[in-house]
Each structure stands twice: as C-alpha cells, then as structure tokens.
Amino acid sequence: MINTMECAMDAQNLISISLRKIHNSRTQRGGIKLHKNLLVSYVLRNAKQLYMNEKYAEIYRMQQYEEVMTVCNEIQELNPLDLAEDIVEASGDCCSHGAGSPLIMEPASVCCALPASNHPAHTPHQQQQLQATAACSAAGLALQSEEVCKETNSAFFRSCCAEAYPVTDCDFSSLSAVHCNKTTVLDLDTHVVTTVESGYLHQDCCAVQCQGAQAPAKKRKFDFGCYAAESEDVPDFTPCKRARFEDFYCPHSEQLDTSNISNLISIFGSGFTGLVSRQADSELSLNGQFCSKQTLASLGAWTRAIVAF
Amino acid sequence: MAGGGGNDVQWCFSQVKGAIDDDVAEADIISTVEFNHSGELLATGDKGGRVVIFQQEPENKSQPQCRGEYNVYSTFQSHEPEFDYLKSLEIEEKINKIRWLPQKNAAQFLLSTNDKTIKLWKISERDKRPEGYNLKEEDGRYRDPTTVTTLRVPVFRPMDLMVEASPRRVFANAHTYHINSISVNSDYETYLSADDLRVNLWHLEITDRSFNIVDIKPANMEELTEVITAAEFHPNQCNTFVYSSSKGTIRLCDMRASALCDKHSKLFEEPEDPSNRSFFSEIISSISDVKFSHNGRYMMTRDYLSVKIWDLNMESRPVETYQVHEYLRSKLCSLYENDCIFDKFECCWNGNDSVVMTGSYNNFFRMFDRGQKKDVTLEASRESSKPRAVLKPRKVCGGGKRKKDEISVDSLDFNKKILHTAWHPQENIIAVATTNNLYIFQDKLN
C-alpha cells in the first residue's frame, strides 16, 4: 500500500514537481534523458492515481452524504431503532466486501467511511476498523494498475507489468493546437474536446470518438512519442523553434508524435501558469469545502490536461 | 597480498588528486574511474571529455612497506562536444565509461565513450628518438640536398619519456540513445556497447559495422516501460552477457542461442516488498550498475538503496542484499525534489570477490565483507588526508538519539556524492572519486 503519509496534498506537489522536471529536461545539455524521464513519468502516474482516487472518493462521499441526508429526511417518521439496525447491516456488508481485497471498488470504500463518522451506534473499535479500512482502500485504489499482475497474497513482479504510464489512446492529430497558447485536451468523461487557452477553459463543439476512452481512474499510457520523435523521427524539430508553432513541420507521417509534442509544449508554454493557478483552486477544495461546480470544472480540466500529457 | 577482509583491513589515506578548490569547475567532475588489468594504471574520465591516466611507481626497494604512488602518466582530450545538426541535439563530451583492454604488447589500449561515440585509444611510450638524418636538420627543417657531402646512419638516442595517446579507432553512429555501458569480451576481439534501448556488438578492428544483439524498443514508443541501464560481458564465457533494466531486472543472454538476444536465457528478479511501496518505488528499484565477480559465479547489482549479489544459478532472488543507506528511505521525497534520487551509483568487487564496495553521500563509501558479514562506512575528505592516516569508520544516525561521533541524516551533504569507485585487481588499493577529486586509499601495511 502506498505510504499513507503521502496524502493527496503531497500528490499535487509531486505532480507539479514532476512536470517541472520534464519541462526542464527539454533544455538540458545532451538532449532528453530517456531513462530519467521514464522514471519521472512513473512518479507522475503514481501521484496522479492517488490524487484522483482521493478526489473521486471525496466526490462520491459527498454524493453519498447528500443521498443519505435525503433518505434521513424522508425516514424521519420511522422507528429510530429500525434505522440503526439498517445502517449497521449496510456498513457490515460494505466493509466485509471491501476489507482485504486489493480490487476494492470506490463506492464500497466510501460506504465504509460513512458509517464510521455518522453513526455513534458503533463501538469505538468498530469505528476504528472501518476508518482503517477506508484509509486502506483509498490508498489501495492507487495501486489498481499494478493489481493487474498482482495476486492477493502473492509476490509482485515488476517485469510482468507491461502497462506503461497512462495516456489516452486518442488520436489528437486532427485537433492539434495551432496557437502556442492553446492546449487541446480530451475530456475522458464526456468525450468532448476542449481547448484551454492561456489558462481559460473553452468548450469545443466537436467530440472525438476515442477507442478505449474510459473513466479517468482507468489506465492510460504515457506518450513517449515525443521522445522517439526527438531522437529518431523528427529531424526538423529544433529547440529554437519550440515557441513558434507555425514553423513546426514534420515531413514524416508521424503526426501523432508531432501533435503530442505540440500539446506538451503548449502545456508548458502557457498551461503551466494555468496549472499552478488551478492548483490553488484545488487546494481550496481539499480543505473540505464543498466544491462548487466551477471549481470542479477547473479541477477536472487540470486533471484531464495531465492525462492528455 | 590479495584483497582481503573489509573490517580486518585498516584503510589509510594514500593520495588525493585534483584541485583543492571548493568551487568545482563542471568540466573537472570525475565521471568514471577504472584500473587496468594489472593495476599499474588508473584511468579517470571527466565531464570535460578528458582522460587522465595515473601510473603506479615501482615499489621502492628501500621501503618495501610502501606501495608505489600513482602519478600522472598521460592526459588527453578524448571527446569533444558535438552538435548533431540533423536532430538539433548537443552531444555532451562527458566520458561515461572507460574500459581497458588486456595488454598485448608494449602499448596500452583503452576504450572510452561519451553518449554517442566510442573511441579506442593507444597509449604508448617513447623514450628514444632518431638522430642524425641526412636530409633533415635536427629541428626538422629540410636540408638542401646539394649541401650533403657525407652520409651517416641515423641512430636512436635516449630522450625524456614521452607518453603519447592516439585514437586508433572511432566507433560512431551506432547509437540513437545515450550510451551507458561498454564491456570488453573475454575473447579480446569484441566488445559491447549499450544505450537505453539497444545493445550492440563490435569487433575492435572494425568501425563501420556493429551488430545489434538486443533491442527493447517497443513498436510504439508510448508503450515504453523500461530501459537498459547497464550491460557487461561475462568474465570468462565469451558468449554470455547480462543487461540490467530500470525495472530492477537483470537478463542474462547467450549469444549462441540466436543472433538477436531479445529473448533472455535467464531473468533475475526479486519480487517487490509490498510494505515498501511508495511513489518512488520504480525509481529506487532501477539498477544503476551491474558487475560480474572475477570468478564469474556471481554478479552484483546496485540500485538506489542497496547492493545485491546474485548467484548466476538462481534467478528468483539475490543470495545477499546489503543496505547502503536505508536511512534515506524516508527522505525519498526530498531526494526526488533535488534530483539526488536519480544518482547512478556504481559498485565494485575486490580482487578475490570477498568484499564489495559502493559509494554514498557526504563523501561516504561503504564496504561489505561477504565472508565476515561485516560492513564499514568510510569517508573521503581532505580532513582525513594526512599521509598514511587511518580512516575512522563513520556512522549515520537514522533517527532518534544521536550518539557521539554519529552524523545525523539531516546533516548529510547530498552534493558530496561518491558515484565511482574502483578496486585494484590484486592489492588492497582503492580509488574513490568525489566530485572533482580522486582519493587513493590502501590498507595499512605493518
């Protein structure tokens, strides 16, 4: 389980530190170091997984809270004793399902977390167990991509995890950013392509049919096309031309690589400031305040930008 | 005396090479250290592309207790910075590795490599020069033939020793990615070079061709999950080599099995301890160095926190694991921020494979005596650089109450790192490179 000391707040820092490292590596002497950037991408993936799992767990918790409050309001007329029994049963089911399984589903973890905080009918020991389970499951979620190879109680072999760092399988080529202050991202939830311009979010009209587009919590592959392109396939890519998109020209058919490079560049050209500003918004939401739709939208764009990168 | 135990041996300061200045010029940063097969020569490469070779003075007959000192023998510029105009990439001149060839005649040969190009250098001595030419003056100017009235036979006359280094072969344009290793085969005819994704086999005489024997580049670069981090030939089986990966695995390949060794003969991997999982698990499991033992039965790997000894006959787990600086495990976040977590430490065996050595931070280096199950931490510093001063073992206090003479983790200097160490093939003489200085220590002779 990922050390629970490294909470979602650290995950954010790690993400921004990692992005900064990747950005700096592009101007380092000797060219991009493939090894180092691969390792940084693993940290990025790990941090992103934990952060997004925490965010989604929180969102589900808030949704569940609203539902529970609605239910509670509706059943205010019922016998109080019946109410306590129902909830103990429900929490018992959730937790027995969830505890110990590495493939625990998010609703179960949330379910486990709720009764512990809202129902004093539980003994302190039970409450502790439930809270521990919730903590464990939240952290365990972060290892989902590793769990593909991992069997419960058996050893984990790194070599069998052929899954690379997450990236979308989508073809960005037709949507590559033209202006250097725009970032094109794909919303993995709605399959809507959006353009982030100088830190502001615009909705584009066109949707992209993306093979394998799934909920953000699932695996994506990190785009190493930019490294391949740099090293072998894009002879005309010059450092001095990074800022000027109109000059960007790739004679080869690898449009995917070049457009991903342009996305990468535009993220750091303008989006980094945008990312930092969104980070401030995210920190507010992590302080436990209810997320306004606006904050959620900007946060979503930020996390989706990460995934696109 | 063959290389003996780690703790029974008392290590003494012998020499230090390099500038005393605390302000380190980047070009002077030592990037590789290697003894030759006899131990008489010690080569270093630096970030500025230079190679400096030290030679051990013959033992002084009147002072048999003292081993000869190492003095500068030859210095030359091996690699220059280059610019690949096609890809708009600057190619660093930093010497990544030096490997000596076994000596066949009076001259010495070594291979040196930067990120892209390997060069074979011949280092030869000249201590005589011809004198008495008929058509040339002593200063080299040509004489007017009409003024020649008598003929004489030129003779060799002694001169001050001059050591010349000349590039005999240049092995270029075979690597798209950054070269991390070179290794001379036991057949003394071929050698391998490895970059992030490929391993190539060369013949020492042929520069315009090399054979690709390992290629782990995926068809789609987006699917890249690991890179090659080091490679080495077996010390006496010329068909066998190993390469390590960023995922912590080592693959042993047999070149007799097929031309392309993508399919390994053996895969060495230790399962990960799930309780140690962190954001940085992938980084700290990446292997930074792999070295066969001299007898060829074992190999040693170095990852960020430990040294592991593997028996070539057992793939499932290492036979020995030594923690180099376990106290850093709780500091990985900061080490990631300051990039120290990416430092590539090397490791080495002593002459009889009984002790292994590797570097750490704060100019500390560690030795692990395999037989006696003892380890020691020593420091390479100017303070303990008095002639024949015995090095005092150091101790790092991970947490809690710090004892006297212990150093706390938080006061370690992470800018002072020892990445490169080398052990004399026969004697208890070690060369330890700090950032820009080379320390030579030897065991205390009574």
mmCIF file of N, CA and C in Angstrom, chain A residues 59-106:
data_model
loop_
_atom_site.group_PDB
_atom_site.id
_atom_site.type_symbol
_atom_site.label_atom_id
_atom_site.label_comp_id
_atom_site.label_asym_id
_atom_site.label_seq_id
_atom_site.Cartn_x
_atom_site.Cartn_y
_atom_site.Cartn_z
ATOM 1 N N ILE A 59 -15.627 12.940 -3.891
ATOM 2 C CA ILE A 59 -16.848 13.299 -4.618
ATOM 3 C C ILE A 59 -17.955 12.304 -4.311
ATOM 4 N N TYR A 60 -17.590 11.014 -4.318
ATOM 5 C CA TYR A 60 -18.585 10.002 -4.004
ATOM 6 C C TYR A 60 -19.097 10.148 -2.582
ATOM 7 N N ARG A 61 -18.154 10.473 -1.691
ATOM 8 C CA ARG A 61 -18.556 10.669 -0.287
ATOM 9 C C ARG A 61 -19.580 11.773 -0.180
ATOM 10 N N MET A 62 -19.338 12.856 -0.920
ATOM 11 C CA MET A 62 -20.252 13.990 -0.854
ATOM 12 C C MET A 62 -21.581 13.638 -1.475
ATOM 13 N N GLN A 63 -21.530 12.881 -2.550
ATOM 14 C CA GLN A 63 -22.775 12.449 -3.181
ATOM 15 C C GLN A 63 -23.554 11.549 -2.244
ATOM 16 N N GLN A 64 -22.846 10.607 -1.653
ATOM 17 C CA GLN A 64 -23.480 9.692 -0.715
ATOM 18 C C GLN A 64 -24.063 10.457 0.457
ATOM 19 N N TYR A 65 -23.318 11.451 0.921
ATOM 20 C CA TYR A 65 -23.785 12.257 2.050
ATOM 21 C C TYR A 65 -25.104 12.912 1.711
ATOM 22 N N GLU A 66 -25.143 13.465 0.489
ATOM 23 C CA GLU A 66 -26.392 14.116 0.069
ATOM 24 C C GLU A 66 -27.524 13.107 0.009
ATOM 25 N N GLU A 67 -27.215 11.930 -0.531
ATOM 26 C CA GLU A 67 -28.251 10.903 -0.625
ATOM 27 C C GLU A 67 -28.716 10.481 0.758
ATOM 28 N N VAL A 68 -27.756 10.258 1.638
ATOM 29 C CA VAL A 68 -28.091 9.827 2.991
ATOM 30 C C VAL A 68 -28.944 10.875 3.687
ATOM 31 N N MET A 69 -28.576 12.123 3.519
ATOM 32 C CA MET A 69 -29.360 13.205 4.133
ATOM 33 C C MET A 69 -30.768 13.203 3.592
ATOM 34 N N THR A 70 -30.881 12.967 2.285
ATOM 35 C CA THR A 70 -32.224 12.895 1.689
ATOM 36 C C THR A 70 -33.010 11.748 2.301
ATOM 37 N N VAL A 71 -32.350 10.583 2.388
ATOM 38 C CA VAL A 71 -33.009 9.413 2.961
ATOM 39 C C VAL A 71 -33.390 9.667 4.407
ATOM 40 N N CYS A 72 -32.476 10.251 5.143
ATOM 41 C CA CYS A 72 -32.732 10.532 6.555
ATOM 42 C C CYS A 72 -33.930 11.448 6.720
ATOM 43 N N ASN A 73 -33.994 12.452 5.878
ATOM 44 C CA ASN A 73 -35.129 13.373 5.947
ATOM 45 C C ASN A 73 -36.429 12.642 5.669
ATOM 46 N N GLU A 74 -36.363 11.713 4.714
ATOM 47 C CA GLU A 74 -37.587 11.004 4.330
ATOM 48 C C GLU A 74 -38.052 10.047 5.398
ATOM 49 N N ILE A 75 -37.103 9.463 6.128
ATOM 50 C CA ILE A 75 -37.500 8.427 7.088
ATOM 51 C C ILE A 75 -37.511 8.936 8.518
ATOM 52 N N GLN A 76 -37.628 10.218 8.659
ATOM 53 C CA GLN A 76 -37.659 10.794 9.997
ATOM 54 C C GLN A 76 -38.809 10.264 10.823
ATOM 55 N N GLU A 77 -39.866 9.798 10.148
ATOM 56 C CA GLU A 77 -41.057 9.291 10.827
ATOM 57 C C GLU A 77 -40.852 7.889 11.349
ATOM 58 N N LEU A 78 -39.790 7.194 10.849
ATOM 59 C CA LEU A 78 -39.626 5.778 11.185
ATOM 60 C C LEU A 78 -39.149 5.615 12.613
ATOM 61 N N ASN A 79 -39.240 4.342 13.096
ATOM 62 C CA ASN A 79 -38.742 3.951 14.402
ATOM 63 C C ASN A 79 -37.219 4.144 14.427
ATOM 64 N N PRO A 80 -36.695 4.882 15.368
ATOM 65 C CA PRO A 80 -35.247 5.121 15.419
ATOM 66 C C PRO A 80 -34.443 3.834 15.538
ATOM 67 N N LEU A 81 -35.003 2.825 16.262
ATOM 68 C CA LEU A 81 -34.277 1.568 16.420
ATOM 69 C C LEU A 81 -34.103 0.866 15.085
ATOM 70 N N ASP A 82 -35.136 0.860 14.256
ATOM 71 C CA ASP A 82 -35.038 0.222 12.942
ATOM 72 C C ASP A 82 -33.946 0.880 12.112
ATOM 73 N N LEU A 83 -33.863 2.186 12.204
ATOM 74 C CA LEU A 83 -32.867 2.946 11.430
ATOM 75 C C LEU A 83 -31.452 2.493 11.760
ATOM 76 N N ALA A 84 -31.130 2.366 13.020
ATOM 77 C CA ALA A 84 -29.769 1.982 13.443
ATOM 78 C C ALA A 84 -29.413 0.599 12.919
ATOM 79 N N GLU A 85 -30.378 -0.340 13.005
ATOM 80 C CA GLU A 85 -30.119 -1.705 12.538
ATOM 81 C C GLU A 85 -29.794 -1.725 11.054
ATOM 82 N N ASP A 86 -30.600 -1.016 10.283
ATOM 83 C CA ASP A 86 -30.389 -0.992 8.832
ATOM 84 C C ASP A 86 -28.982 -0.546 8.483
ATOM 85 N N ILE A 87 -28.566 0.520 9.170
ATOM 86 C CA ILE A 87 -27.269 1.091 8.812
ATOM 87 C C ILE A 87 -26.121 0.173 9.239
ATOM 88 N N VAL A 88 -26.240 -0.487 10.355
ATOM 89 C CA VAL A 88 -25.187 -1.417 10.781
ATOM 90 C C VAL A 88 -25.056 -2.539 9.775
ATOM 91 N N GLU A 89 -26.183 -3.068 9.308
ATOM 92 C CA GLU A 89 -26.151 -4.135 8.310
ATOM 93 C C GLU A 89 -25.450 -3.680 7.045
ATOM 94 N N ALA A 90 -25.884 -2.499 6.579
ATOM 95 C CA ALA A 90 -25.336 -1.980 5.325
ATOM 96 C C ALA A 90 -23.837 -1.784 5.430
ATOM 97 N N SER A 91 -23.380 -1.193 6.510
ATOM 98 C CA SER A 91 -21.932 -0.936 6.651
ATOM 99 C C SER A 91 -21.176 -2.248 6.786
ATOM 100 N N GLY A 92 -21.786 -3.212 7.507
ATOM 101 C CA GLY A 92 -21.120 -4.503 7.651
ATOM 102 C C GLY A 92 -20.902 -5.157 6.306
ATOM 103 N N ASP A 93 -21.929 -5.103 5.448
ATOM 104 C CA ASP A 93 -21.810 -5.696 4.113
ATOM 105 C C ASP A 93 -20.686 -5.046 3.330
ATOM 106 N N CYS A 94 -20.716 -3.712 3.356
ATOM 107 C CA CYS A 94 -19.708 -2.981 2.573
ATOM 108 C C CYS A 94 -18.311 -3.357 3.008
ATOM 109 N N CYS A 95 -18.119 -3.296 4.304
ATOM 110 C CA CYS A 95 -16.745 -3.449 4.786
ATOM 111 C C CYS A 95 -16.267 -4.877 4.642
ATOM 112 N N SER A 96 -17.148 -5.833 4.868
ATOM 113 C CA SER A 96 -16.685 -7.211 4.716
ATOM 114 C C SER A 96 -16.363 -7.479 3.262
ATOM 115 N N HIS A 97 -17.090 -6.800 2.384
ATOM 116 C CA HIS A 97 -16.769 -6.947 0.963
ATOM 117 C C HIS A 97 -15.436 -6.288 0.639
ATOM 118 N N GLY A 98 -15.260 -5.130 1.255
ATOM 119 C CA GLY A 98 -14.106 -4.332 0.846
ATOM 120 C C GLY A 98 -12.788 -4.703 1.512
ATOM 121 N N ALA A 99 -12.871 -5.055 2.773
ATOM 122 C CA ALA A 99 -11.638 -5.202 3.536
ATOM 123 C C ALA A 99 -10.771 -6.317 2.980
ATOM 124 N N GLY A 100 -9.506 -6.030 2.769
ATOM 125 C CA GLY A 100 -8.536 -7.038 2.378
ATOM 126 C C GLY A 100 -8.452 -7.259 0.888
ATOM 127 N N SER A 101 -9.424 -6.839 0.142
ATOM 128 C CA SER A 101 -9.362 -7.082 -1.295
ATOM 129 C C SER A 101 -8.637 -5.944 -1.976
ATOM 130 N N PRO A 102 -7.645 -6.257 -2.740
ATOM 131 C CA PRO A 102 -6.923 -5.178 -3.422
ATOM 132 C C PRO A 102 -7.750 -4.539 -4.522
ATOM 133 N N LEU A 103 -8.763 -5.227 -4.989
ATOM 134 C CA LEU A 103 -9.542 -4.680 -6.086
ATOM 135 C C LEU A 103 -10.813 -4.038 -5.566
ATOM 136 N N ILE A 104 -10.732 -3.419 -4.424
ATOM 137 C CA ILE A 104 -11.902 -2.808 -3.789
ATOM 138 C C ILE A 104 -12.439 -1.693 -4.665
ATOM 139 N N MET A 105 -13.763 -1.614 -4.739
ATOM 140 C CA MET A 105 -14.386 -0.587 -5.555
ATOM 141 C C MET A 105 -14.627 0.660 -4.743
ATOM 142 N N GLU A 106 -14.632 1.780 -5.395
ATOM 143 C CA GLU A 106 -14.729 3.056 -4.692
ATOM 144 C C GLU A 106 -15.994 3.222 -3.863
#
